Short mmCIF file of C-alpha atoms in Angstrom, two decimals:
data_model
loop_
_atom_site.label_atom_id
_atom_site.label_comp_id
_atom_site.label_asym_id
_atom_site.label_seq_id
_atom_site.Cartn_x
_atom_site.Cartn_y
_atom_site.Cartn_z
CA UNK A 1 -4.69 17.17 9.70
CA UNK A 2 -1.19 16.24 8.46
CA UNK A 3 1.47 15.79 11.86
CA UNK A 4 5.24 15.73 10.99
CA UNK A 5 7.64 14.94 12.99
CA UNK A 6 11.33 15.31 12.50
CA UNK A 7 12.93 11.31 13.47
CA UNK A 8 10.48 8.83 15.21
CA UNK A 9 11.15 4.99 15.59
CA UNK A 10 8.19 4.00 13.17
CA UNK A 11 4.92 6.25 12.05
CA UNK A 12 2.89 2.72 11.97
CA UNK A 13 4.16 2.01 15.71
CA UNK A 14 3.25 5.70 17.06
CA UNK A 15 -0.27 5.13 15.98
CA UNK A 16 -0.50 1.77 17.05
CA UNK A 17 0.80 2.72 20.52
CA UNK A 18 -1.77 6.20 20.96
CA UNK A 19 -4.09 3.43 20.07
CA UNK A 20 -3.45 0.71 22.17
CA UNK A 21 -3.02 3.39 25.06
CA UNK A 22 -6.24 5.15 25.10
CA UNK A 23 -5.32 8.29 23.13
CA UNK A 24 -7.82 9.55 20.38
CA UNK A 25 -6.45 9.65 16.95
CA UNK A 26 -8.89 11.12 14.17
CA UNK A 27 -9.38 9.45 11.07
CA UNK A 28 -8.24 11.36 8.79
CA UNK A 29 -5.47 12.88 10.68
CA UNK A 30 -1.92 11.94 9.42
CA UNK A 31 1.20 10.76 10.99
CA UNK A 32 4.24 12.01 8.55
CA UNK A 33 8.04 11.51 9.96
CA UNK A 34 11.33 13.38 8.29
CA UNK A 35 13.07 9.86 9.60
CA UNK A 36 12.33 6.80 10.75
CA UNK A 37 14.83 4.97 12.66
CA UNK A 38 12.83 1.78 13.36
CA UNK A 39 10.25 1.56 10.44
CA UNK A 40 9.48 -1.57 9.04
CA UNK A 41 7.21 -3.50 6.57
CA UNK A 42 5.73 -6.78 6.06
CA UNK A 43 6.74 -9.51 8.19
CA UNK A 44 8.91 -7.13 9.94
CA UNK A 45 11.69 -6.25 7.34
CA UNK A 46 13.75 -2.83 8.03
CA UNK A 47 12.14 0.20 6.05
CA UNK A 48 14.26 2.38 4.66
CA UNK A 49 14.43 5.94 6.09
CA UNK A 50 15.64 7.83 2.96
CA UNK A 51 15.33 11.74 3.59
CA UNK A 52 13.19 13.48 1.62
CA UNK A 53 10.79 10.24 0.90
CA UNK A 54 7.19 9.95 2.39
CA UNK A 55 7.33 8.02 5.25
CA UNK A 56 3.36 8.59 6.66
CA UNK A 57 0.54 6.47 8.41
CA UNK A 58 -3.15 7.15 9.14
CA UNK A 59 -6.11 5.18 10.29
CA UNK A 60 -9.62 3.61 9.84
CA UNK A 61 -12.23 3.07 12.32
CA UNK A 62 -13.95 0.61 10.34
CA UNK A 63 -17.55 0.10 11.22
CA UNK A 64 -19.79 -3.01 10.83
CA UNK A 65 -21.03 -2.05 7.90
CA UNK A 66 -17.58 -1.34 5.94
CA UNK A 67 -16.52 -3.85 3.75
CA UNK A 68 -13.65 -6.47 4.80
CA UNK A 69 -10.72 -4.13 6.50
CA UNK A 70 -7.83 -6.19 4.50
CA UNK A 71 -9.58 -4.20 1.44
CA UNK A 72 -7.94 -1.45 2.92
CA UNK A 73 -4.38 -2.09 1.11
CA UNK A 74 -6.05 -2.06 -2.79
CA UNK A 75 -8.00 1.00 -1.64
CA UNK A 76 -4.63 2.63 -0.10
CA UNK A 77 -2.89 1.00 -3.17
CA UNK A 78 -5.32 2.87 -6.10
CA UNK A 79 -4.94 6.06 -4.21
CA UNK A 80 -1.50 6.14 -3.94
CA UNK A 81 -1.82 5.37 -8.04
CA UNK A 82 -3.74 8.28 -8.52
CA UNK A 83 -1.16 10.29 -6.67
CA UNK A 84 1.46 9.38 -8.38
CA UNK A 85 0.30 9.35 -11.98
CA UNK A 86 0.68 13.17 -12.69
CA UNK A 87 4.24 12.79 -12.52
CA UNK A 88 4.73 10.34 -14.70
CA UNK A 89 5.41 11.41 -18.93
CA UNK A 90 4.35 7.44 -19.45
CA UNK A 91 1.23 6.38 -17.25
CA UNK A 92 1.03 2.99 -18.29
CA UNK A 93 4.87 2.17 -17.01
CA UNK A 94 3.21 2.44 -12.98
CA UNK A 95 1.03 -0.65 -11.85
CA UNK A 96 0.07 -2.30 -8.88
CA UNK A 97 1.19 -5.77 -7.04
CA UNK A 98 -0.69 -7.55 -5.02
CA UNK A 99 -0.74 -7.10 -1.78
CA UNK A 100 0.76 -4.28 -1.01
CA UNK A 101 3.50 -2.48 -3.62
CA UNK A 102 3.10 0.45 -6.60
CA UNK A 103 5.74 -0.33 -8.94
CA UNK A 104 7.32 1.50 -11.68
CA UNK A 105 8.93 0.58 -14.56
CA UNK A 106 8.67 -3.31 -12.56
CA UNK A 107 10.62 -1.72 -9.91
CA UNK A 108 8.66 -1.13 -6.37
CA UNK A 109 8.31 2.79 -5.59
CA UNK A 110 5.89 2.20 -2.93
CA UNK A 111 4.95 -0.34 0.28
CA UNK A 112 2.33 -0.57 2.43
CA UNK A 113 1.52 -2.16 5.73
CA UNK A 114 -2.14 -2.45 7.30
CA UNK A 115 -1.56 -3.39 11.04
CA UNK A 116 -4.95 -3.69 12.98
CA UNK A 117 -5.70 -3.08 16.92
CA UNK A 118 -8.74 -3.33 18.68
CA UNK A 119 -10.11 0.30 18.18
CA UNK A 120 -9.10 1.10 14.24
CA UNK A 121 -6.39 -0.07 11.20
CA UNK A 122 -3.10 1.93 10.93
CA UNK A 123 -2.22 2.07 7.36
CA UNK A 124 1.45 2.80 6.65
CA UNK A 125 2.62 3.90 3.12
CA UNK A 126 6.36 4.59 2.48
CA UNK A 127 6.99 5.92 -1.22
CA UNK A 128 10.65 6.90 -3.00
CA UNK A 129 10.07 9.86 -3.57
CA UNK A 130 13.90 11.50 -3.67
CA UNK A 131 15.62 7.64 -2.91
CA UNK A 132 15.28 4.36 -3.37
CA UNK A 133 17.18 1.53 -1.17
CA UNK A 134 19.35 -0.81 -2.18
CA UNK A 135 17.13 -4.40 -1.25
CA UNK A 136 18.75 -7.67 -2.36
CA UNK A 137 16.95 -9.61 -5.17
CA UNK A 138 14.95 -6.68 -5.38
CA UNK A 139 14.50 -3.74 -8.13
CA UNK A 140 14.06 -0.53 -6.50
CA UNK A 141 13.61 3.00 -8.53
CA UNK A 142 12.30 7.11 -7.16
CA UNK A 143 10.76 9.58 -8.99
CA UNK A 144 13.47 11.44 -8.78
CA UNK A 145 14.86 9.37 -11.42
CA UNK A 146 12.44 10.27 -13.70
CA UNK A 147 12.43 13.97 -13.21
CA UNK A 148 12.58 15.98 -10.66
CA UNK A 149 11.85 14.98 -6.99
CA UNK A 150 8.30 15.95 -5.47
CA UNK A 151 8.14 17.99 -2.36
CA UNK A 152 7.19 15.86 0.64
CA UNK A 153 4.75 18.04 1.95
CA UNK A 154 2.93 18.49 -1.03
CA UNK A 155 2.74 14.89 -1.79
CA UNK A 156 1.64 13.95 1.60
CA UNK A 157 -1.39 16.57 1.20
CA UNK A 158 -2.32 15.06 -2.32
CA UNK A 159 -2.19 11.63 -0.62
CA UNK A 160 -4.55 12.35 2.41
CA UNK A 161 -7.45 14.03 -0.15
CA UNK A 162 -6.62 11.06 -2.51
CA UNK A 163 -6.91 8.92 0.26
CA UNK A 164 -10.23 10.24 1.49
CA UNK A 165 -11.77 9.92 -1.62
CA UNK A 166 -10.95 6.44 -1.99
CA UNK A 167 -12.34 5.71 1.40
CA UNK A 168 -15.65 7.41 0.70
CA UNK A 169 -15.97 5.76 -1.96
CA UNK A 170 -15.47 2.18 -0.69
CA UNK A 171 -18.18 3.17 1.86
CA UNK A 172 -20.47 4.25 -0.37
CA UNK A 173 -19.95 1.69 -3.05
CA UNK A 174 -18.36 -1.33 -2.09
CA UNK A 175 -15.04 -3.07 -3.20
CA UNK A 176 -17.05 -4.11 -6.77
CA UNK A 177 -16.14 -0.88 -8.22
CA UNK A 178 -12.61 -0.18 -6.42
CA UNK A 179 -11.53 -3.99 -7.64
CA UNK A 180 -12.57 -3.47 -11.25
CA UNK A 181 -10.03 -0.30 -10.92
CA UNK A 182 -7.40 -1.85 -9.01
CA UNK A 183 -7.50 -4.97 -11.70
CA UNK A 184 -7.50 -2.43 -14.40
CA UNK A 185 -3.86 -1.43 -13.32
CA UNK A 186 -2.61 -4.31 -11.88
CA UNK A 187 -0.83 -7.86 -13.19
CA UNK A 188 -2.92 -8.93 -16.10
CA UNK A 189 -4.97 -12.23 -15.39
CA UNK A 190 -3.20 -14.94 -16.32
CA UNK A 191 0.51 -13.40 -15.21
CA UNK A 192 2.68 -15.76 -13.55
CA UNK A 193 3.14 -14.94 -9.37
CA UNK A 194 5.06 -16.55 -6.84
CA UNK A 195 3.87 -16.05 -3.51
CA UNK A 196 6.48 -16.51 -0.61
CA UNK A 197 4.39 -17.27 2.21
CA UNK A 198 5.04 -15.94 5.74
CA UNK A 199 5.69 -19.74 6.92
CA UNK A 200 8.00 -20.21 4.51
CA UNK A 201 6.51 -21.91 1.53
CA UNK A 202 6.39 -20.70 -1.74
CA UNK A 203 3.69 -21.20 -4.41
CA UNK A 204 3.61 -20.48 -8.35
CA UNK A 205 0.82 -20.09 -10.11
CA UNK A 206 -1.07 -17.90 -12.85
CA UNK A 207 -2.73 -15.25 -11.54
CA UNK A 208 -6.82 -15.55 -11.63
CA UNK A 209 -8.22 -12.57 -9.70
CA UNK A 210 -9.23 -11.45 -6.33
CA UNK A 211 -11.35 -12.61 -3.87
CA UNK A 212 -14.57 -10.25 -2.47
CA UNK A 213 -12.01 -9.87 0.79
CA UNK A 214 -8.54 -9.32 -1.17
CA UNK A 215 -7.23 -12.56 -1.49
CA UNK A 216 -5.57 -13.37 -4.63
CA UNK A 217 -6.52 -16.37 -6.87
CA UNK A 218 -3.88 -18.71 -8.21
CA UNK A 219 -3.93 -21.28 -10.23
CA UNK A 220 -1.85 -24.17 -9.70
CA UNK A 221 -0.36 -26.58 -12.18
CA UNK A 222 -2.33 -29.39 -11.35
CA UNK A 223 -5.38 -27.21 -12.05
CA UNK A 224 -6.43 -26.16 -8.64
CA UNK A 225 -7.51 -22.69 -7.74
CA UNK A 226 -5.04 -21.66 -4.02
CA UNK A 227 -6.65 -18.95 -2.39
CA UNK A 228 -3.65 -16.94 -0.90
CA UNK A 229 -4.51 -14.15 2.13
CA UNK A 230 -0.90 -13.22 3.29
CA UNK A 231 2.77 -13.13 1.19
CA UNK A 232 5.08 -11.39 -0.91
CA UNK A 233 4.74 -11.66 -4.71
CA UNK A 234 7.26 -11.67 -7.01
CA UNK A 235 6.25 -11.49 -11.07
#
């Protein structure tokens, strides 16, 4: 089930909040807002409201026997990919960035943000659909200026089956299969990242993989391999 709303503070928070409060929220089920007036993304930066952009969350009670729940963000990552390539005359300009971002032409057309609480794992996804904000030091682009804008609604129904399929499959198969994917569109091995960690520090290094949890490899000038869990990459 797809909710929409017409202006809420954040989709992420809402969920967080019928979690944290008792109040049963299906997996599956999906949280879409017309406006957000207090969204945000990683380590708290403002999100960009832009009408006629998906601005949508949904959850995952992950059991015991899923694999790690920071896999989540490749597996919400490819589907968003799969979503998004129809629209595109030139496939191979859209790629994914570790952690989090679907970028076009370099230039991020999509975030995500995986907050966890004690009963499940919101999973936000924002994507320019009709705008793209203005970010300093940052290249932003929509797919409306490519061709014509998608209608909201009909992305955010592609997205939850695209979605759903993604998470049956890391169910049934693991994160082997999902990673080889996710690799196959991503930074190519070797590509140089720097990681701004949220402490602060910043790393360089050449890009060597990922983890079995969805940590990114990097290796370091003086040869040794940095295992990095949390930061924003720039290529």
């Amino acid at each position: 089930m797809i909710r929409t709303v017409a202006e809420t503070g954040s989709t992420n928070a809402d969920l967080v909040s019928q979690l944290n409060a008792g109040d049963y929220v299906a997996e599956g089920d999906w949280l879409v807002a017309d406006r957000q007036v207090a969204g945000h993304g990683r380590q708290g930066r403002a999100w960009f409201d832009g009408a006629g952009n998906f601005m949508g969350s949904t959850i995952v009670r992950v059991c015991p026997s899923d694999p790690p729940s920071p896999t989540l963000a490749p597996l919400a990552g490819l589907a968003l990919y799969e979503v998004v390539t129809p629209f595109l005359a030139e496939p191979a300009t859209l790629s994914l960035k570790w952690p989090n971002d679907l970028l076009l032409k370099g230039a991020k057309l999509a975030g995500i943000l995986l907050e966890g609480t004690s009963h499940a794992v919101v999973i936000g996804i924002g994507v320019n659909l009709a705008k793209a904000p203005e970010v300093t030091g940052r290249e932003t682009i929509a797919l409306s200026h490519i061709g014509p804008a998608p209608d909201r609604d009909s992305f955010a129904t592609a997205l939850a089956s695209s979605f759903a399929r993604e998470l049956e499959r890391w169910r049934s198969f693991g994160t082997e299969p999902m990673f080889r994917r996710w690799k196959a569109v991503a930074h190519q091995i070797g590509t140089v990242l720097t990681v701004h960690e949220p402490g602060g520090g910043v790393i360089s290094g050449r890009y060597q993989g990922l983890k079995p949890d969805g940590s990114l490899c990097l290796a370091l000038d003086s040869g040794e391999i940095r295992v990095i869990h949390a930061g924003d990459v720039t290529i």
